[in-house]
Coordinates of C-alpha atoms and ligand atoms in Angstrom, one line a residue:
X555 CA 1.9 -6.0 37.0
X556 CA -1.2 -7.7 35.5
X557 CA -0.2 -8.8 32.2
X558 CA -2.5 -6.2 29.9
X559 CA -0.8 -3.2 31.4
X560 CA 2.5 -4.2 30.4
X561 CA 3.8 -2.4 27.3
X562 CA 7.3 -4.2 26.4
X563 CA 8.2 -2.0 23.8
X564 CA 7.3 1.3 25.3
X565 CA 9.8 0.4 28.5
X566 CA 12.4 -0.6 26.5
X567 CA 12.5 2.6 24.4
X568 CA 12.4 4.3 27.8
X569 CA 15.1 2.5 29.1
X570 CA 17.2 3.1 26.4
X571 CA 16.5 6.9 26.8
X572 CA 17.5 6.6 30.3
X573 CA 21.1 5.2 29.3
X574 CA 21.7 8.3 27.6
X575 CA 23.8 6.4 24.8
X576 CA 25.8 7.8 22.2
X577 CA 24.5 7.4 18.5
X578 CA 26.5 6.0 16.2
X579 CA 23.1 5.2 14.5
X580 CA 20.1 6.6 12.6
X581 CA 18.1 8.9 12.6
X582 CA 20.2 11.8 12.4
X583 CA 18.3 13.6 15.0
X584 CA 20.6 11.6 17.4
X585 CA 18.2 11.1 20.1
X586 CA 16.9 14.5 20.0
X587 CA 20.0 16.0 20.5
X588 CA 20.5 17.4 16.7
X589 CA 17.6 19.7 15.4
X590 CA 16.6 23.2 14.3
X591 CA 16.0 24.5 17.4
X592 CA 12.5 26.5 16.7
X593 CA 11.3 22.7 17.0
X594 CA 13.5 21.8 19.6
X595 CA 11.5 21.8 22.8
X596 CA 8.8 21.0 21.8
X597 CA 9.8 17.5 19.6
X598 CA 12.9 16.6 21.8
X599 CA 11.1 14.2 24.2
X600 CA 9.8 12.4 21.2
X601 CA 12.7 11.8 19.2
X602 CA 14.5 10.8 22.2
X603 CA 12.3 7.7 22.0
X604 CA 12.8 8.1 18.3
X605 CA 15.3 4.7 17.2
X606 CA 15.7 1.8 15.0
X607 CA 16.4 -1.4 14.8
X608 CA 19.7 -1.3 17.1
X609 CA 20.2 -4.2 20.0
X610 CA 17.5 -5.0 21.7
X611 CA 14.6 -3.2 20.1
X612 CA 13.8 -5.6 17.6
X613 CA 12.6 -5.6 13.6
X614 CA 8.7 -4.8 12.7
X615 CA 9.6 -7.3 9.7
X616 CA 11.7 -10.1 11.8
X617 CA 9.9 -9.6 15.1
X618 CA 11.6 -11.9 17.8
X619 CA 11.7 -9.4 20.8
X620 CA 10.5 -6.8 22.4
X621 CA 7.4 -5.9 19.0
X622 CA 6.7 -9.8 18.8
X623 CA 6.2 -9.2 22.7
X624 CA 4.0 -6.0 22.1
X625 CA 2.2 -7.6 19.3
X626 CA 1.1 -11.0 21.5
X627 CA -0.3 -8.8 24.1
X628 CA -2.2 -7.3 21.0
X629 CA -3.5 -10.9 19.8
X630 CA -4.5 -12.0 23.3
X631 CA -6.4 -8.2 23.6
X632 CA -8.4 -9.0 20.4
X633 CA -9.0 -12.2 20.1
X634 CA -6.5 -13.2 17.2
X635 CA -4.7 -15.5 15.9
X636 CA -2.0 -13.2 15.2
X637 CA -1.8 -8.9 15.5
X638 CA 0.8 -7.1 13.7
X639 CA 1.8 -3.8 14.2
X640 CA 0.7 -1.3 11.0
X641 CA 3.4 2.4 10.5
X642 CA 1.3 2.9 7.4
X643 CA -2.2 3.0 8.7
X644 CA -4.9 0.6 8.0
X645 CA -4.1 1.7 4.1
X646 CA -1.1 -0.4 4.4
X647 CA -3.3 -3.7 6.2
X648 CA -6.0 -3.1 3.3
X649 CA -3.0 -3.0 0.3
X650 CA -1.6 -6.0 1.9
X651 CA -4.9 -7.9 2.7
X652 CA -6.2 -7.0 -0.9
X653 CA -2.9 -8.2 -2.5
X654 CA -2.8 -11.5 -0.6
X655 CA -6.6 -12.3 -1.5
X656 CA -5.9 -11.5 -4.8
X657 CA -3.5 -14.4 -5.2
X658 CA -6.3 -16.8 -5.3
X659 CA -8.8 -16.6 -8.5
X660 CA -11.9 -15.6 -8.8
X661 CA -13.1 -11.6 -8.1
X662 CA -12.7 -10.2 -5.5
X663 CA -16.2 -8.7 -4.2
X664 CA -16.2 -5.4 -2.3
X665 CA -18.7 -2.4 -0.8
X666 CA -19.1 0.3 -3.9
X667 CA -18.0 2.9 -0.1
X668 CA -14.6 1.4 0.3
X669 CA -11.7 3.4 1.2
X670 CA -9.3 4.1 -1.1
X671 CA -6.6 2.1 -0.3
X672 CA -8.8 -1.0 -1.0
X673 CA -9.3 0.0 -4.9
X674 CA -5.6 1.2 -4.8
X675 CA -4.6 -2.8 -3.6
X676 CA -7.3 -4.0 -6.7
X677 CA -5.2 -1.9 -9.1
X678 CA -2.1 -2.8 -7.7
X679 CA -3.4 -6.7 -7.8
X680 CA -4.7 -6.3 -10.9
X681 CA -7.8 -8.1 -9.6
X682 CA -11.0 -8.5 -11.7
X683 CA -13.8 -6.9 -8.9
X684 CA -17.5 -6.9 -8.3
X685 CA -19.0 -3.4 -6.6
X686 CA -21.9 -3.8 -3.9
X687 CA -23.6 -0.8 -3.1
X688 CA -25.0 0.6 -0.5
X689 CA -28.6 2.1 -0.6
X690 CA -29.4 5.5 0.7
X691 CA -30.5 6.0 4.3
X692 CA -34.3 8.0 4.2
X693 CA -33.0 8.2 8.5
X694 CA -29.4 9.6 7.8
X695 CA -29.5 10.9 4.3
X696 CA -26.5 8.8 3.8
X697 CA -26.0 6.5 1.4
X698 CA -24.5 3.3 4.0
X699 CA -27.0 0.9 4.2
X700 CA -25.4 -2.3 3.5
X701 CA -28.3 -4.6 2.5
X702 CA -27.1 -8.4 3.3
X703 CA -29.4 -9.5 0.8
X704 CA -27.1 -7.6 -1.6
X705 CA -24.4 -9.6 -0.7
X706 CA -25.8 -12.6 -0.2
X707 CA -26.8 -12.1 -4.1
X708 CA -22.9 -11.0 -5.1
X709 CA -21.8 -14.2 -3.5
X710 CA -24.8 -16.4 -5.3
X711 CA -23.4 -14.9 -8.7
X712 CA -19.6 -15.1 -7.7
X713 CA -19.4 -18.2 -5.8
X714 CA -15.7 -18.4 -7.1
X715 CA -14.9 -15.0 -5.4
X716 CA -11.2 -15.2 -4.1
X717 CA -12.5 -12.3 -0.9
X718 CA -15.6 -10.5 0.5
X719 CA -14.0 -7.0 1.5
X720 CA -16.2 -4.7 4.3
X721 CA -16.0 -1.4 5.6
X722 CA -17.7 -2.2 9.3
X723 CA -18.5 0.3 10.7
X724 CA -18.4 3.2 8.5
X725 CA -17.4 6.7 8.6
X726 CA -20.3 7.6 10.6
X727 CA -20.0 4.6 12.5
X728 CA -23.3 3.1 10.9
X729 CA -23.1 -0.9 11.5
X730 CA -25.0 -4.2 9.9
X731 CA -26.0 -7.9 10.1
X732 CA -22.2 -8.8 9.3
X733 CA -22.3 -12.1 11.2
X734 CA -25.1 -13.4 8.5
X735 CA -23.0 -11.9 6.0
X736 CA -19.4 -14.2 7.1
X737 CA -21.5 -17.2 7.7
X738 CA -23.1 -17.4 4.6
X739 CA -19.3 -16.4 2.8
X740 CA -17.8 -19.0 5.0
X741 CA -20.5 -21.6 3.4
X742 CA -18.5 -21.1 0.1
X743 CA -15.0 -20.8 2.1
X744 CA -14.6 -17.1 0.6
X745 CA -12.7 -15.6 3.6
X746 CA -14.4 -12.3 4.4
X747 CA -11.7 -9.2 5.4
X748 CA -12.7 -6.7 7.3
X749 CA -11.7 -2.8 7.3
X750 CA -12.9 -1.9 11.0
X751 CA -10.5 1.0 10.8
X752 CA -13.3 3.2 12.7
X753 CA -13.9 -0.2 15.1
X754 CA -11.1 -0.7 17.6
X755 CA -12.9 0.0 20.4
X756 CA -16.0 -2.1 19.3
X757 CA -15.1 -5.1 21.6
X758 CA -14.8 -3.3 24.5
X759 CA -18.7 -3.0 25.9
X760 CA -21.8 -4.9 24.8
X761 CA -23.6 -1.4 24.4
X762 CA -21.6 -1.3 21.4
X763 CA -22.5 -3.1 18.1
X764 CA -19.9 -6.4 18.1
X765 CA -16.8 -6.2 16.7
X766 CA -15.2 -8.0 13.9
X767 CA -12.9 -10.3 14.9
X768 CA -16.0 -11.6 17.5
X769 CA -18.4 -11.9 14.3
X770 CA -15.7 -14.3 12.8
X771 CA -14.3 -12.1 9.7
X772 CA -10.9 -13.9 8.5
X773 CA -8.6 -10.3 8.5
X774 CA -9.6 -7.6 10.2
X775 CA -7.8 -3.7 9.9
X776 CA -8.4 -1.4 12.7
X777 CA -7.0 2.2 12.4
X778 CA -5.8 2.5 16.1
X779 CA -5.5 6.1 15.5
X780 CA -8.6 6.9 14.8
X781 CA -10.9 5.5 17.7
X782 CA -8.3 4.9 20.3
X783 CA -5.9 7.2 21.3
X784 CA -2.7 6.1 19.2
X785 CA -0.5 8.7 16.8
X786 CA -1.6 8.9 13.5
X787 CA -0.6 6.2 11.3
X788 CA -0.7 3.4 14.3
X789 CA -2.6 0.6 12.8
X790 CA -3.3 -3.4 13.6
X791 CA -3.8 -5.9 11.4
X792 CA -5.9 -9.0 12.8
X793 CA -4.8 -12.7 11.4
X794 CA -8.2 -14.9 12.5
X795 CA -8.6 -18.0 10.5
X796 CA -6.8 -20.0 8.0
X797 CA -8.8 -18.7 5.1
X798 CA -6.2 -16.5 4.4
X799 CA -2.3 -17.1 4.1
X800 CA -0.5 -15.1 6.8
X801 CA 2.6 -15.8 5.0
X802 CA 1.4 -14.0 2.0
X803 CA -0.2 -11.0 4.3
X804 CA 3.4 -10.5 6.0
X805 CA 5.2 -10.7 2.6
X806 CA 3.1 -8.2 1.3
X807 CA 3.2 -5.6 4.8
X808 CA 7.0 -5.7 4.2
X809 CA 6.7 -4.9 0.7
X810 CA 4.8 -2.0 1.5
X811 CA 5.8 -0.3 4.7
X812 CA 8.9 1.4 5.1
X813 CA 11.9 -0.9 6.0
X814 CA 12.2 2.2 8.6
X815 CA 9.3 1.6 11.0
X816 CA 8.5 4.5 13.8
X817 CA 9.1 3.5 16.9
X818 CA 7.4 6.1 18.5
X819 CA 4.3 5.1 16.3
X820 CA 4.6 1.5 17.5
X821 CA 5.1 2.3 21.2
X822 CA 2.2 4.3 21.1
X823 CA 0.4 1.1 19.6
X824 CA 1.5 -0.3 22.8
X825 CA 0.4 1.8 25.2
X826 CA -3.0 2.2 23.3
X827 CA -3.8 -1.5 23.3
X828 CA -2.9 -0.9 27.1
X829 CA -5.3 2.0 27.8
X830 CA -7.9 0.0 25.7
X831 CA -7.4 -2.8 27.8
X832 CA -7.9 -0.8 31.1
X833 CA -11.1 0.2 30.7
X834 CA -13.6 -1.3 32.6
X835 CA -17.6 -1.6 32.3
X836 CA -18.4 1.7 34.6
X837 CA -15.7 3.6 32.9
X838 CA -17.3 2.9 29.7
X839 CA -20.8 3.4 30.8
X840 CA -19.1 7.1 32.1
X841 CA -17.7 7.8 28.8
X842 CA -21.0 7.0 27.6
X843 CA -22.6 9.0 29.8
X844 CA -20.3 12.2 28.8
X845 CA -21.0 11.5 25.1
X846 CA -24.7 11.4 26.2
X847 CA -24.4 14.8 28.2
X848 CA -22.2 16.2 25.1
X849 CA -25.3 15.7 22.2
X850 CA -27.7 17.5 24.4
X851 CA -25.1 20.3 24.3
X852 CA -25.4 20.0 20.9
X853 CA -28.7 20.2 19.6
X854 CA -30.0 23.0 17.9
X855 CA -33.7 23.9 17.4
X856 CA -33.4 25.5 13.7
X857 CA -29.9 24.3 12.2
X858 CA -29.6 20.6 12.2
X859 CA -30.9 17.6 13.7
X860 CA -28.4 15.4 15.5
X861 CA -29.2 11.8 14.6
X862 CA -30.3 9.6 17.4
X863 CA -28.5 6.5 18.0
X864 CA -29.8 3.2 16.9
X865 CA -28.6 -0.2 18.2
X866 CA -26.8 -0.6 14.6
X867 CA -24.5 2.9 15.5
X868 CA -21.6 3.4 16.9
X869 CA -22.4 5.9 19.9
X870 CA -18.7 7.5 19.7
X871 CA -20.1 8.8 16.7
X872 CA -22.4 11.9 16.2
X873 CA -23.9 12.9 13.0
X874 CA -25.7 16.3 12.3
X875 CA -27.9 16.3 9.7
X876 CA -27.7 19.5 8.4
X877 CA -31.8 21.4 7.7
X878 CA -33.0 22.7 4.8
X879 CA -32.3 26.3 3.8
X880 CA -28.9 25.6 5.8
X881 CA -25.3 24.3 5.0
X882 CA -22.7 22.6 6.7
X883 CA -19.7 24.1 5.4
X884 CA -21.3 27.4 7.1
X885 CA -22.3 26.2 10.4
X886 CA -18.8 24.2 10.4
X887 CA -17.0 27.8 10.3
X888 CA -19.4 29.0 13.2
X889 CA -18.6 26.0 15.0
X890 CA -14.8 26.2 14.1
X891 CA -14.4 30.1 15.0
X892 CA -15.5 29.2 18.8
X893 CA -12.9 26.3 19.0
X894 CA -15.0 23.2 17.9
X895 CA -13.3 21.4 14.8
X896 CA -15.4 18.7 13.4
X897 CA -13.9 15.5 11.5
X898 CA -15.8 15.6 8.3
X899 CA -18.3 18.7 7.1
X900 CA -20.4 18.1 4.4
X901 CA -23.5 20.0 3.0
X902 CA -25.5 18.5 4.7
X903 CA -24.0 16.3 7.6
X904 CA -21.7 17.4 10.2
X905 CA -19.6 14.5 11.8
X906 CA -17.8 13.9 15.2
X907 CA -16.0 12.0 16.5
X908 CA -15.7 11.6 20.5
X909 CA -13.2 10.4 22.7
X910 CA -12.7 7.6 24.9
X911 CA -12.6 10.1 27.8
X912 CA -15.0 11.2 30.3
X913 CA -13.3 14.0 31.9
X914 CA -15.0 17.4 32.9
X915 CA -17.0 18.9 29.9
X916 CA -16.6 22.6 31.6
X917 CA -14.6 23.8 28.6
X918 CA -17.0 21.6 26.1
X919 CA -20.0 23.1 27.9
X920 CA -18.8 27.0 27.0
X921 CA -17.8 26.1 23.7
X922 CA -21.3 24.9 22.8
X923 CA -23.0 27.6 24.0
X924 CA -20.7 30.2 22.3
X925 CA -21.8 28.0 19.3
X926 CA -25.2 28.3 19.7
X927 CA -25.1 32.2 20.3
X928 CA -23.3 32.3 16.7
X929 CA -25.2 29.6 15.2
X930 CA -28.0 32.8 16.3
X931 CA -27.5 35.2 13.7
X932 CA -26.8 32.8 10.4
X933 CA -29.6 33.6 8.0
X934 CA -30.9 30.4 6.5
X935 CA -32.1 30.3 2.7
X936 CA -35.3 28.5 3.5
X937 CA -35.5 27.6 -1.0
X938 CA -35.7 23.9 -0.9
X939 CA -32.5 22.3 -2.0
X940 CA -32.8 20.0 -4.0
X941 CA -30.2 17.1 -3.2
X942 CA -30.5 14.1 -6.2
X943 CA -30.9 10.6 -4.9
X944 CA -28.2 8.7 -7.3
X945 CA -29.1 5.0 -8.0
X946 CA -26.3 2.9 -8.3
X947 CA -26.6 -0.3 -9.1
X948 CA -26.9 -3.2 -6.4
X949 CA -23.9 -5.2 -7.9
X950 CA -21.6 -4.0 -10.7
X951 CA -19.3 -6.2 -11.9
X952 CA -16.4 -3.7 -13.2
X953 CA -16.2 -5.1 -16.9
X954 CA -12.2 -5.4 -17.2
X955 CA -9.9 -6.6 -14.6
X956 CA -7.6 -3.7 -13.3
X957 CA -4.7 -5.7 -14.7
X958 CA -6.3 -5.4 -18.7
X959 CA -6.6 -1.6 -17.5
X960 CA -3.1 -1.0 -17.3
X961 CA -2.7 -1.3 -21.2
X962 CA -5.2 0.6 -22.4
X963 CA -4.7 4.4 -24.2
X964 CA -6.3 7.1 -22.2
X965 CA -7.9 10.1 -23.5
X966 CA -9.5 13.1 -21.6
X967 CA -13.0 14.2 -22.3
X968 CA -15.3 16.7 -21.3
X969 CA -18.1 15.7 -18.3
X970 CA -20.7 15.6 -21.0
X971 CA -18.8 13.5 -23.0
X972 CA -17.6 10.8 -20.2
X973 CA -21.0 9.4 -19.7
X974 CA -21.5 6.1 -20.9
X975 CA -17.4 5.6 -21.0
X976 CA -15.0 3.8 -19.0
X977 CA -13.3 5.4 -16.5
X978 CA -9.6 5.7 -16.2
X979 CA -9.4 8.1 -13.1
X980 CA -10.8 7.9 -10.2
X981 CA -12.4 10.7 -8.2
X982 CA -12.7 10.7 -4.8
X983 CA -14.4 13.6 -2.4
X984 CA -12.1 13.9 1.0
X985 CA -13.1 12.9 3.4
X986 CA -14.2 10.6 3.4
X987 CA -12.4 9.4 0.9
X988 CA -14.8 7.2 -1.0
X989 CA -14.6 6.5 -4.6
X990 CA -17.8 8.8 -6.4
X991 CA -16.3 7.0 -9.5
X992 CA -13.9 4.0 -9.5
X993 CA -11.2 4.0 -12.2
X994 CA -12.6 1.3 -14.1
X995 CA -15.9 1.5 -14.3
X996 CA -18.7 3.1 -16.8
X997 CA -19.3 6.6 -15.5
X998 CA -23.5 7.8 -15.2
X999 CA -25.2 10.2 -15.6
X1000 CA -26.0 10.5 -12.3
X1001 CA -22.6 10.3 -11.2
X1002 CA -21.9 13.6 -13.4
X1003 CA -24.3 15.5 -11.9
X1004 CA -23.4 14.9 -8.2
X1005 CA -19.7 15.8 -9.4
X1006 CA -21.0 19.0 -10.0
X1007 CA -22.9 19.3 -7.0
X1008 CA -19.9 18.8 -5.2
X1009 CA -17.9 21.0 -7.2
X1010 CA -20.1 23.6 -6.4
X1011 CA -20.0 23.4 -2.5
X1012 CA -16.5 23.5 -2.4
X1013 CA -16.0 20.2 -1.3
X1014 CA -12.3 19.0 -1.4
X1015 CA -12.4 16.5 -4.9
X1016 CA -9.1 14.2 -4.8
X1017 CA -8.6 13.1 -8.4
X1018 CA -6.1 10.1 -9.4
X1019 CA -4.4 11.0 -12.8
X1020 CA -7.1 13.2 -13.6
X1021 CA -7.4 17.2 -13.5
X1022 CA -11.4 17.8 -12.9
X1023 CA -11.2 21.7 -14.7
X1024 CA -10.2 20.1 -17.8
X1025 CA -12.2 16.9 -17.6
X1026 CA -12.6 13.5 -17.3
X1027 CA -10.1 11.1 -18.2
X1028 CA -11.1 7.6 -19.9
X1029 CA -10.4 4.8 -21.7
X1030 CA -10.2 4.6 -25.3
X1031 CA -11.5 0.6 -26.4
Ligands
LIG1060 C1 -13.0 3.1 6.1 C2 -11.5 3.5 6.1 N1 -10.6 2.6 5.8 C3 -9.3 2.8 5.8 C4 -8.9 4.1 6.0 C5 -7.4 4.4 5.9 O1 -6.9 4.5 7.2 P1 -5.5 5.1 7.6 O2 -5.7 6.6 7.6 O3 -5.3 4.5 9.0 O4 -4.5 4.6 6.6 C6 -9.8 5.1 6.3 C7 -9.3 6.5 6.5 O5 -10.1 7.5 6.6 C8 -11.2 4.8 6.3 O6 -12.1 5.8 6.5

């Protein structure tokens, strides 16, 4: 067998299966065998793969076996020094990245667009940070344009930083100049760690924007789940230089992932790194092909434009930008009633995701046109909406470390009221799970008012420690 199709752990969970042993172990499902039968059928050949850490399949935190085996075949895949397997998503490789950077001193400088779990590993740290935002795309309506000049200037000011942390790509699979970017960190030895959770499959084809770990970033986090197909929750975490100290990274995955790994989400790690690996050139010009074929099935004269690619995007992305006197929640539920179900739906951008598939589109094909006869019939409200361009600052240096924060007395005040103050809840739309403000810093005007917006359309507001009917909560100083 050539060596990339091997999946070590996969075969020995099989084998095990096939021994049909008696468990005198966890999980109580014993194999499958114990279960409220309305699930029964359809979960029993999962569980059956379903162990622990008995003889022969190895630890996640000890690996000497069969995962250490799994997660080589990983390395040699990417290109890394070292690939661990991630239960918790990329959340837990961000939490443990951001921890371990955080344990040298100086800020710690990251995109104002991060996900979650990197201000979650700041608070945890208790890391004194620096935001860089991005500026608003006039070609997506977005706001994801990572200007290098910006953080070229955050590293001029914080040439003590202890990390540069990226989101590449994003969401919507919108890439930049990260090469110039490392380099010019790597001038000042700030290791630069990357969240490529939307980017596993950047390395696979030239007609993609370059991945990561090729660029030269220190850490990189891919989200396996979400590009290639792994189950949810299958992550990697990417060890490529000595910028940052593995020791500390694995110290901290331990602390945070469960000292009960899924095996069945770390086989399926396997066998994606495997199916990754077995795609060849013409394959991938295929799927690109299909995707091609798919976005002419998609456009629509009156309801939204779907953005052309550039060189920058990630093509297994598709954004529709939503037209005037339209709104995306409402073509969503047009799309969604004839069986389309897109990953994130805004008010004015639709966004999906495609597969790394090119099977027959037959079913696709139908679907779209369904959509289209729907799509028909929806009145639009041709009255200009007006959508307010918000100004964040290039680079914010949040003016207390999260670790001051923690002692502070919080109060809760109206919207009105919360301008000018500090923070102490952040509030995050979902998906995609972006910060519109960051516990910590002073909340704008601006911000308010796009709240609101958002309030408005219905959009799904996650709020840390805060309950948005009632207000806003924030530090007293
Ligand atoms: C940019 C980015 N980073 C990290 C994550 C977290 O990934 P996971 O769901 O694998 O924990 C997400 C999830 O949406 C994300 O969009």
């Amino acid at each position: 067998m050539i060596e990339h199709q091997r999946t070590p752990l996969y075969e020995t969970l099989v084998k095990h299966r096939w021994k049909g042993a008696t468990s005198y172990h966890v999980p109580g499902h014993k194999n499958g065998n114990v279960f409220y039968e309305r699930g029964k059928t359809l979960f029993q050949d999962i569980l059956s793969i379903d162990l622990t850490e008995i003889s022969g399949l190895d630890d996640l935190h000890e690996p000497g076996g069969v995962i250490q085996e799994a997660q080589e075949l990983a390395s040699t895949h990417f290109g890394s020094r070292a690939s661990y397997f991630l239960v918790g998503g990329s959340t837990a490789g961000n939490l443990a990245s951001v921890l371990a950077a955080s344990e040298r001193e100086g800020p710690i400088l990251i995109q104002r667009n991060s996900h979650k779990s990197i201000y979650n590993g700041l608070e945890l740290s208790g890391a004194s940070t620096v935001l860089i935002a991005p500026r608003y795309s006039v070609r997506t309506g977005l706001y994801h344009d990572l200007h290098v000049e910006d953080v070229i200037e955050a590293v001029e000011q914080f040439q003590d930083a202890s990390a540069i942390v990226l989101t590449y790509p994003d969401y919507y699979g919108n890439t930049y100049d990260l090469k110039s970017i490392i380099d010019y960190a790597h001038q000042f030895d700030i290791p630069v760690i990357v969240d490529e959770a939307h980017g596993v499959h950047l390395h696979l084809d030239p007609r993609l924007p370059s991945s990561a770990i090729e660029l030269g970033a220190d850490i990189v986090v891919h989200s396996a789940h979400k590009m290639a197909p792994a189950m949810t929750m299958g992550a990697f975490l990417h060890h490529c230089s000595s910028r940052v100290d593995i020791n500390r990274i694995q110290h901290y995955l331990q602390l945070i992932q469960s000292s009960s790994p899924s095996y069945p989400i770390m086989a399926s790690l396997d066998l994606s790194r495997a199916y990754l690996a077995s795609l060849d050139e013409k394959e991938i010009g295929r799927i690109l092909e299909r995707i091609e074929t798919e976005r002419k099935l998609m456009a629509s004269p009156h309801h939204y434009e779907v953005i052309p690619h550039h060189a920058t995007d990630d093509p297994f992305k598709t954004t529709l930008r939503v037209q005037e006197g339209y709104n995306g929640q409402e073509i969503a539920r047009r799309l969604e009633g004839v069986g389309l179900f897109p990953e994130l739906v805004q008010d004015s951008h639709i966004l999906l995701v495609h597969g790394l598939d090119y099977s027959e589109l037959n079913t696709i094909e139908k679907r779209w046109e369904k959509a289209h006869n729907s799509l028909k019939s929806m009145q639009g409200n041709h009255a200009t909406i007006e959508t307010e361009v918000m100004n964040y600052p290039a680079i914010t240096r949040m003016p207390y470390p999260y670790q001051q924060l923690k002692h502070w007395v919080t109060k809760e005040v109206t919207a009105e009221e919360a301008v000018g103050q500090l923070s102490a809840c952040s509030v995050i739309p979902y998906p995609p799970g972006i910060p519109l403000i960051a516990k910590g810093e002073i909340i704008t005007e601006g911000q308010i008012n796009e709240l609101r917006r958002l309030q408005q359309s219905n959009l799904h507001i996650q709020s840390s420690e805060c309950n948005l009917q009632k207000g806003l909560l924030i530090y007293e100083r």
